[in-house]
Tab-separated table of C-alpha atoms in Angstrom:
chain	number	residue	atom	x	y	z
N	2	MET	CA	-2.261	21.717	14.055
N	3	GLY	CA	-0.120	18.594	13.970
N	4	PHE	CA	-0.258	16.121	11.111
N	5	PHE	CA	-1.973	13.464	13.217
N	6	ASP	CA	-4.356	15.947	14.858
N	7	SER	CA	-6.316	16.210	11.625
N	8	ASP	CA	-9.551	14.225	11.635
N	9	ILE	CA	-9.150	13.741	7.895
N	10	VAL	CA	-5.674	12.232	8.284
N	11	GLN	CA	-6.827	9.984	11.118
N	12	GLN	CA	-9.857	8.765	9.164
N	13	GLU	CA	-7.825	8.203	6.007
N	14	ALA	CA	-5.138	6.272	7.898
N	15	LYS	CA	-7.780	4.118	9.587
N	16	GLN	CA	-9.585	3.455	6.293
N	17	LEU	CA	-6.345	2.693	4.470
N	18	PHE	CA	-5.306	0.207	7.161
N	19	GLU	CA	-8.727	-1.487	7.234
N	20	ASP	CA	-8.944	-1.691	3.441
N	21	TYR	CA	-5.418	-3.104	3.238
N	22	GLN	CA	-6.145	-5.743	5.882
N	23	ALA	CA	-9.369	-6.766	4.118
N	24	LEU	CA	-7.615	-6.988	0.749
N	25	ILE	CA	-4.780	-9.099	2.151
N	26	LYS	CA	-7.309	-11.418	3.796
N	27	LEU	CA	-9.192	-11.688	0.507
N	28	GLY	CA	-5.908	-12.352	-1.306
N	29	ASN	CA	-5.422	-15.532	0.688
N	30	ASN	CA	-8.027	-17.057	-1.652
N	31	TYR	CA	-6.545	-15.592	-4.850
N	32	GLY	CA	-5.830	-19.036	-6.296
N	33	LYS	CA	-9.534	-19.911	-6.055
N	34	PHE	CA	-10.703	-16.798	-7.935
N	35	ASP	CA	-11.981	-17.051	-11.486
N	36	LEU	CA	-10.346	-14.901	-14.175
N	37	GLU	CA	-12.565	-11.874	-13.550
N	38	GLY	CA	-12.073	-12.145	-9.796
N	39	LYS	CA	-8.304	-12.153	-10.254
N	40	LYS	CA	-8.488	-9.089	-12.520
N	41	LEU	CA	-10.592	-7.263	-9.949
N	42	PHE	CA	-8.213	-8.205	-7.125
N	43	ILE	CA	-5.217	-6.898	-9.080
N	44	GLU	CA	-7.042	-3.639	-9.838
N	45	GLN	CA	-7.894	-3.212	-6.165
N	46	MET	CA	-4.281	-3.883	-5.151
N	47	GLU	CA	-3.057	-1.287	-7.659
N	48	ALA	CA	-5.501	1.264	-6.258
N	49	MET	CA	-4.401	0.393	-2.714
N	50	MET	CA	-0.739	0.904	-3.594
N	51	ASP	CA	-1.572	4.287	-5.146
N	52	ARG	CA	-3.417	5.341	-1.992
N	53	TYR	CA	-0.543	4.136	0.190
N	54	ARG	CA	2.037	5.924	-1.975
N	55	ILE	CA	0.095	9.190	-1.687
N	56	PHE	CA	-0.287	8.806	2.073
N	57	MET	CA	3.440	8.192	2.492
N	58	LYS	CA	4.219	11.218	0.295
N	59	ARG	CA	2.169	13.319	2.693
N	60	PHE	CA	4.448	12.134	5.518
N	61	GLU	CA	7.514	13.068	3.489
N	62	LEU	CA	6.245	16.525	2.591
N	63	SER	CA	4.894	17.411	6.014
N	64	GLU	CA	6.978	19.630	8.246
N	65	ASP	CA	5.259	18.162	11.309
N	66	PHE	CA	7.740	16.483	13.655
N	67	MET	CA	5.560	13.407	14.261
N	68	ALA	CA	5.022	12.919	10.536
N	69	GLN	CA	8.774	13.095	9.968
N	70	MET	CA	9.386	10.627	12.809
N	71	THR	CA	6.791	8.244	11.369
N	72	MET	CA	8.471	8.408	7.966
N	73	GLU	CA	11.833	7.658	9.566
N	74	GLN	CA	10.322	4.677	11.395
N	75	ILE	CA	8.909	3.346	8.132
N	76	LYS	CA	12.285	3.757	6.434
N	77	THR	CA	14.048	2.025	9.343
N	78	GLN	CA	11.622	-0.895	9.259
N	79	LEU	CA	12.007	-1.314	5.506
N	80	ASP	CA	15.779	-0.973	5.825
N	81	GLN	CA	15.742	-4.081	8.019
N	82	PHE	CA	14.541	-5.931	4.920
N	83	GLY	CA	17.116	-4.163	2.764
N	84	VAL	CA	14.656	-2.016	0.809
N	85	THR	CA	13.716	1.635	0.506
N	86	PRO	CA	10.104	2.811	0.276
N	87	GLN	CA	10.566	3.287	-3.477
N	88	GLN	CA	11.970	-0.229	-3.862
N	89	MET	CA	8.989	-1.580	-1.904
N	90	PHE	CA	6.574	0.100	-4.322
N	91	ASP	CA	8.637	-0.998	-7.329
N	92	GLN	CA	8.626	-4.607	-6.112
N	93	MET	CA	4.888	-4.557	-5.507
N	94	ASN	CA	4.331	-3.097	-8.960
N	95	LEU	CA	6.533	-5.802	-10.486
N	96	THR	CA	4.548	-8.470	-8.640
N	97	LEU	CA	1.262	-7.031	-9.922
N	98	GLN	CA	2.654	-6.913	-13.476
N	99	ARG	CA	3.606	-10.592	-13.208
N	100	MET	CA	0.132	-11.414	-11.953
N	101	LYS	CA	-1.337	-9.577	-14.965
N	102	ALA	CA	0.980	-11.472	-17.327
N	103	ASP	CA	-0.151	-14.782	-15.804
N	104	LEU	CA	-3.772	-13.760	-16.350
N	105	ALA	CA	-3.079	-12.901	-19.984
N	106	LYS	CA	-1.761	-16.438	-20.476
N	107	GLN	CA	-4.940	-17.887	-18.959
N	108	ALA	CA	-7.280	-15.811	-21.126
């Protein structure tokens, strides 16, 4: 069975994409959130990044040709911005840490 033939993989990819889109849409109003809302948003973003990191690791570890091709496409797309997948996650983590530091100042 191929990587993308799995119903579990397909459902997880779909859910991850939908959750990410909803969180990004919600984030457009981040500046209007109260302190607790901002904390919750940051927690949800951290959880999303963990889920995304795990999903990408599955691509890396899979021996399936399509999974390997997908990982190469992701790397190529990120390379256009001058970053590796690890640098992308590191940058997102740094951004979330800054957001937490800003919240600590507001508390």
